[in-house]
Amino acid sequence: MVKQFDEVQQINELFLSGQVKESYQLAKTLLADSTFTDHDSYTTIQQHVELLEANGYANMPVPSAEKVKQSVERADGSYPERDVLAAYIGSQDDKQFGKVVDELLAGSVEAQANAYYTMAEYFVLAKEHDKALVQYAEAVKLQPNKALYWGAFAQYLNRSEGSPYLALRLIEEATQLDSMNPRWYYIQGNIFLQLVATTKNLSYLPALEEAWEKAKKRCAAKQVALKMDIAKSNDMLSQWRKQML
């Protein structure tokens, strides 16, 4: 019984710190234990699992052991994989854009994933929410070893005020695949901020601050805009804390 109490506490602590995969798996293991059925926290843990599974946790793509070169963010915050869309924005040539996307779809798995990512970003600009979600999911499914696709999906959910529980799962994968990219930690902090705002649970604050600190430490000298965003976010959080106190 003591062991189960410790595990219940661990499930909560893991989730609050952003280790949501491990929290979910531990909760599933605990529910499968027949001796846990009569535990006071059984219903709470069951609801926790149901919430996460409603957000797709049971069917997430799994990265393989294959080493994939991760994308490097440019000084302006862009990535090479977005260049096709950037060219279209500049030219507004629908025919050429469609042709390039079709060529990517006819290429390797990596190229196909890039095509779906490109279309996701296109639908974001077109404000077609549902279509963007489908395209991001396809990119992750085709190439689950690329942090960019997980991170961009999480960022879109956060910016569009989508599910923070799904976003937290996506961004955790991005940080694990590319632990030196400050962007992913900045987004992770933003998701924790969304959770604090929506749930009023201040227990997410330590993880929020830690995520932004990791982002700050990992910023390259050229990432001036991201550094400024992190500084503004920290200032905003400080002001909010003063109001709370």
GROMACS .gro file of C-alpha atoms in nm:
model
  245
    1MET     CA    1   0.000   0.000   0.000
    2VAL     CA    2   0.287   0.237   0.086
    3LYS     CA    3   0.452   0.155  -0.247
    4GLN     CA    4   0.129   0.235  -0.432
    5PHE     CA    5   0.093   0.567  -0.245
    6ASP     CA    6   0.448   0.656  -0.352
    7GLU     CA    7   0.367   0.566  -0.712
    8VAL     CA    8   0.052   0.781  -0.711
    9GLN     CA    9   0.260   1.073  -0.586
   10GLN     CA   10   0.525   1.000  -0.849
   11ILE     CA   11   0.266   1.000  -1.129
   12ASN     CA   12   0.159   1.348  -1.024
   13GLU     CA   13   0.513   1.480  -0.982
   14LEU     CA   14   0.625   1.342  -1.318
   15PHE     CA   15   0.335   1.510  -1.497
   16LEU     CA   16   0.386   1.844  -1.322
   17SER     CA   17   0.752   1.840  -1.432
   18GLY     CA   18   0.669   1.767  -1.797
   19GLN     CA   19   0.771   1.401  -1.792
   20VAL     CA   20   0.429   1.309  -1.921
   21LYS     CA   21   0.522   0.991  -2.108
   22GLU     CA   22   0.659   0.831  -1.793
   23SER     CA   23   0.366   0.959  -1.588
   24TYR     CA   24   0.120   0.799  -1.830
   25GLN     CA   25   0.304   0.466  -1.843
   26LEU     CA   26   0.333   0.445  -1.465
   27ALA     CA   27  -0.038   0.521  -1.430
   28LYS     CA   28  -0.123   0.247  -1.680
   29THR     CA   29   0.096  -0.001  -1.491
   30LEU     CA   30  -0.070   0.090  -1.163
   31LEU     CA   31  -0.421   0.044  -1.304
   32ALA     CA   32  -0.324  -0.299  -1.433
   33ASP     CA   33  -0.235  -0.406  -1.078
   34SER     CA   34  -0.542  -0.584  -0.935
   35THR     CA   35  -0.442  -0.491  -0.579
   36PHE     CA   36  -0.477  -0.121  -0.667
   37THR     CA   37  -0.851  -0.147  -0.745
   38ASP     CA   38  -0.957  -0.064  -0.389
   39HIS     CA   39  -0.702   0.215  -0.342
   40ASP     CA   40  -0.840   0.561  -0.254
   41SER     CA   41  -0.668   0.709  -0.560
   42TYR     CA   42  -0.789   0.449  -0.811
   43THR     CA   43  -1.059   0.672  -0.960
   44THR     CA   44  -0.825   0.971  -0.977
   45ILE     CA   45  -0.557   0.773  -1.161
   46GLN     CA   46  -0.819   0.620  -1.390
   47GLN     CA   47  -0.945   0.969  -1.480
   48HIS     CA   48  -0.586   1.083  -1.536
   49VAL     CA   49  -0.531   0.801  -1.788
   50GLU     CA   50  -0.866   0.866  -1.956
   51LEU     CA   51  -0.779   1.235  -1.997
   52LEU     CA   52  -0.442   1.155  -2.152
   53GLU     CA   53  -0.582   0.887  -2.381
   54ALA     CA   54  -0.850   1.131  -2.495
   55ASN     CA   55  -0.553   1.341  -2.606
   56GLY     CA   56  -0.398   1.060  -2.808
   57TYR     CA   57  -0.137   0.932  -2.562
   58ALA     CA   58  -0.213   0.567  -2.639
   59ASN     CA   59  -0.151   0.607  -3.012
   60MET     CA   60   0.152   0.833  -3.033
   61PRO     CA   61   0.416   0.756  -3.298
   62VAL     CA   62   0.733   0.614  -3.144
   63PRO     CA   63   1.076   0.742  -3.256
   64SER     CA   64   1.314   0.468  -3.364
   65ALA     CA   65   1.678   0.425  -3.267
   66GLU     CA   66   1.780   0.573  -3.604
   67LYS     CA   67   1.989   0.889  -3.569
   68VAL     CA   68   1.837   1.173  -3.771
   69LYS     CA   69   2.008   1.507  -3.827
   70GLN     CA   70   1.799   1.764  -3.644
   71SER     CA   71   1.706   2.096  -3.799
   72VAL     CA   72   1.895   2.404  -3.684
   73GLU     CA   73   1.695   2.719  -3.622
   74ARG     CA   74   1.816   3.027  -3.808
   75ALA     CA   75   1.861   3.368  -3.650
   76ASP     CA   76   1.515   3.477  -3.771
   77GLY     CA   77   1.349   3.171  -3.615
   78SER     CA   78   1.292   2.991  -3.945
   79TYR     CA   79   1.390   2.638  -4.048
   80PRO     CA   80   1.505   2.503  -4.389
   81GLU     CA   81   1.199   2.278  -4.403
   82ARG     CA   82   0.979   2.588  -4.426
   83ASP     CA   83   1.158   2.736  -4.727
   84VAL     CA   84   0.903   2.599  -4.975
   85LEU     CA   85   0.625   2.787  -4.799
   86ALA     CA   86   0.841   3.099  -4.761
   87ALA     CA   87   0.898   3.097  -5.139
   88TYR     CA   88   0.523   3.069  -5.198
   89ILE     CA   89   0.448   3.357  -4.959
   90GLY     CA   90   0.691   3.570  -5.158
   91SER     CA   91   0.560   3.474  -5.503
   92GLN     CA   92   0.194   3.376  -5.440
   93ASP     CA   93   0.241   3.131  -5.728
   94ASP     CA   94  -0.018   2.862  -5.646
   95LYS     CA   95   0.080   2.643  -5.939
   96GLN     CA   96   0.449   2.633  -5.850
   97PHE     CA   97   0.373   2.576  -5.483
   98GLY     CA   98   0.147   2.282  -5.567
   99LYS     CA   99   0.409   2.139  -5.799
  100VAL     CA  100   0.683   2.149  -5.535
  101VAL     CA  101   0.457   1.993  -5.271
  102ASP     CA  102   0.361   1.713  -5.515
  103GLU     CA  103   0.729   1.648  -5.584
  104LEU     CA  104   0.797   1.619  -5.212
  105LEU     CA  105   0.503   1.380  -5.171
  106ALA     CA  106   0.647   1.162  -5.446
  107GLY     CA  107   0.989   1.152  -5.281
  108SER     CA  108   1.145   0.977  -4.983
  109VAL     CA  109   0.974   0.940  -4.646
  110GLU     CA  110   1.173   1.239  -4.525
  111ALA     CA  111   1.051   1.446  -4.821
  112GLN     CA  112   0.693   1.334  -4.766
  113ALA     CA  113   0.708   1.437  -4.401
  114ASN     CA  114   0.844   1.776  -4.510
  115ALA     CA  115   0.548   1.809  -4.750
  116TYR     CA  116   0.296   1.747  -4.471
  117TYR     CA  117   0.478   1.992  -4.244
  118THR     CA  118   0.473   2.250  -4.525
  119MET     CA  119   0.099   2.201  -4.576
  120ALA     CA  120   0.039   2.225  -4.201
  121GLU     CA  121   0.215   2.560  -4.191
  122TYR     CA  122   0.020   2.669  -4.499
  123PHE     CA  123  -0.312   2.584  -4.333
  124VAL     CA  124  -0.202   2.772  -4.020
  125LEU     CA  125  -0.164   3.085  -4.233
  126ALA     CA  126  -0.497   3.012  -4.401
  127LYS     CA  127  -0.656   2.979  -4.054
  128GLU     CA  128  -0.785   2.631  -4.136
  129HIS     CA  129  -0.736   2.478  -3.792
  130ASP     CA  130  -0.858   2.122  -3.847
  131LYS     CA  131  -0.659   2.078  -4.168
  132ALA     CA  132  -0.343   2.207  -4.000
  133LEU     CA  133  -0.381   1.954  -3.716
  134VAL     CA  134  -0.418   1.665  -3.962
  135GLN     CA  135  -0.107   1.768  -4.160
  136TYR     CA  136   0.109   1.813  -3.849
  137ALA     CA  137   0.000   1.469  -3.726
  138GLU     CA  138   0.094   1.314  -4.062
  139ALA     CA  139   0.440   1.474  -4.053
  140VAL     CA  140   0.505   1.334  -3.704
  141LYS     CA  141   0.371   0.992  -3.805
  142LEU     CA  142   0.594   0.971  -4.113
  143GLN     CA  143   0.910   1.099  -3.944
  144PRO     CA  144   0.881   1.066  -3.566
  145ASN     CA  145   1.257   1.108  -3.524
  146LYS     CA  146   1.252   1.475  -3.623
  147ALA     CA  147   1.207   1.717  -3.335
  148LEU     CA  148   1.089   1.998  -3.564
  149TYR     CA  149   0.763   1.825  -3.647
  150TRP     CA  150   0.680   1.750  -3.283
  151GLY     CA  151   0.782   2.100  -3.176
  152ALA     CA  152   0.595   2.285  -3.449
  153PHE     CA  153   0.279   2.083  -3.375
  154ALA     CA  154   0.309   2.166  -3.003
  155GLN     CA  155   0.371   2.534  -3.079
  156TYR     CA  156   0.062   2.554  -3.299
  157LEU     CA  157  -0.156   2.394  -3.032
  158ASN     CA  158  -0.023   2.639  -2.774
  159ARG     CA  159  -0.073   2.945  -2.994
  160SER     CA  160  -0.424   2.837  -3.097
  161GLU     CA  161  -0.514   2.756  -2.735
  162GLY     CA  162  -0.557   2.389  -2.818
  163SER     CA  163  -0.516   2.108  -2.566
  164PRO     CA  164  -0.219   2.178  -2.336
  165TYR     CA  165  -0.213   1.809  -2.241
  166LEU     CA  166  -0.147   1.704  -2.600
  167ALA     CA  167   0.094   1.993  -2.651
  168LEU     CA  168   0.292   1.890  -2.341
  169ARG     CA  169   0.329   1.536  -2.476
  170LEU     CA  170   0.444   1.662  -2.817
  171ILE     CA  171   0.697   1.909  -2.683
  172GLU     CA  172   0.846   1.652  -2.445
  173GLU     CA  173   0.931   1.440  -2.749
  174ALA     CA  174   1.090   1.742  -2.921
  175THR     CA  175   1.313   1.813  -2.620
  176GLN     CA  176   1.420   1.450  -2.604
  177LEU     CA  177   1.503   1.429  -2.974
  178ASP     CA  178   1.686   1.762  -2.981
  179SER     CA  179   1.782   1.859  -2.629
  180MET     CA  180   2.001   2.153  -2.732
  181ASN     CA  181   1.737   2.351  -2.923
  182PRO     CA  182   1.625   2.642  -2.700
  183ARG     CA  183   1.302   2.685  -2.897
  184TRP     CA  184   1.155   2.362  -2.765
  185TYR     CA  185   1.210   2.460  -2.402
  186TYR     CA  186   1.063   2.805  -2.463
  187ILE     CA  187   0.751   2.644  -2.609
  188GLN     CA  188   0.740   2.397  -2.318
  189GLY     CA  189   0.741   2.690  -2.075
  190ASN     CA  190   0.460   2.855  -2.269
  191ILE     CA  191   0.253   2.536  -2.243
  192PHE     CA  192   0.308   2.524  -1.867
  193LEU     CA  193   0.195   2.888  -1.854
  194GLN     CA  194  -0.123   2.792  -2.041
  195LEU     CA  195  -0.180   2.513  -1.788
  196VAL     CA  196  -0.135   2.752  -1.495
  197ALA     CA  197  -0.384   2.993  -1.655
  198THR     CA  198  -0.646   2.730  -1.738
  199THR     CA  199  -0.621   2.502  -1.433
  200LYS     CA  200  -0.514   2.763  -1.172
  201ASN     CA  201  -0.267   2.500  -1.054
  202LEU     CA  202   0.045   2.685  -0.942
  203SER     CA  203   0.234   2.356  -0.909
  204TYR     CA  204   0.330   2.393  -1.278
  205LEU     CA  205   0.531   2.711  -1.206
  206PRO     CA  206   0.863   2.544  -1.113
  207ALA     CA  207   0.866   2.347  -1.439
  208LEU     CA  208   0.770   2.662  -1.632
  209GLU     CA  209   1.062   2.856  -1.488
  210GLU     CA  210   1.302   2.567  -1.542
  211ALA     CA  211   1.196   2.534  -1.907
  212TRP     CA  212   1.254   2.902  -1.979
  213GLU     CA  213   1.589   2.890  -1.798
  214LYS     CA  214   1.698   2.597  -2.015
  215ALA     CA  215   1.588   2.790  -2.323
  216LYS     CA  216   1.786   3.096  -2.214
  217LYS     CA  217   2.103   2.893  -2.151
  218ARG     CA  218   2.084   2.720  -2.490
  219CYS     CA  219   2.034   3.033  -2.703
  220ALA     CA  220   2.308   3.100  -2.957
  221ALA     CA  221   2.444   3.454  -2.986
  222LYS     CA  222   2.258   3.506  -3.315
  223GLN     CA  223   1.917   3.414  -3.166
  224VAL     CA  224   1.846   3.770  -3.055
  225ALA     CA  225   1.471   3.758  -3.120
  226LEU     CA  226   1.426   3.439  -2.916
  227LYS     CA  227   1.633   3.583  -2.631
  228MET     CA  228   1.407   3.889  -2.629
  229ASP     CA  229   1.095   3.671  -2.625
  230ILE     CA  230   1.228   3.474  -2.328
  231ALA     CA  231   1.316   3.797  -2.142
  232LYS     CA  232   0.969   3.943  -2.208
  233SER     CA  233   0.804   3.622  -2.091
  234ASN     CA  234   1.007   3.621  -1.769
  235ASP     CA  235   0.920   3.987  -1.707
  236MET     CA  236   0.552   3.911  -1.760
  237LEU     CA  237   0.573   3.619  -1.518
  238SER     CA  238   0.744   3.838  -1.257
  239GLN     CA  239   0.469   4.099  -1.287
  240TRP     CA  240   0.204   3.830  -1.258
  241ARG     CA  241   0.371   3.689  -0.945
  242LYS     CA  242   0.371   4.037  -0.784
  243GLN     CA  243   0.000   4.073  -0.854
  244MET     CA  244  -0.066   3.730  -0.706
  245LEU     CA  245   0.125   3.821  -0.391
   0.00000   0.00000   0.00000
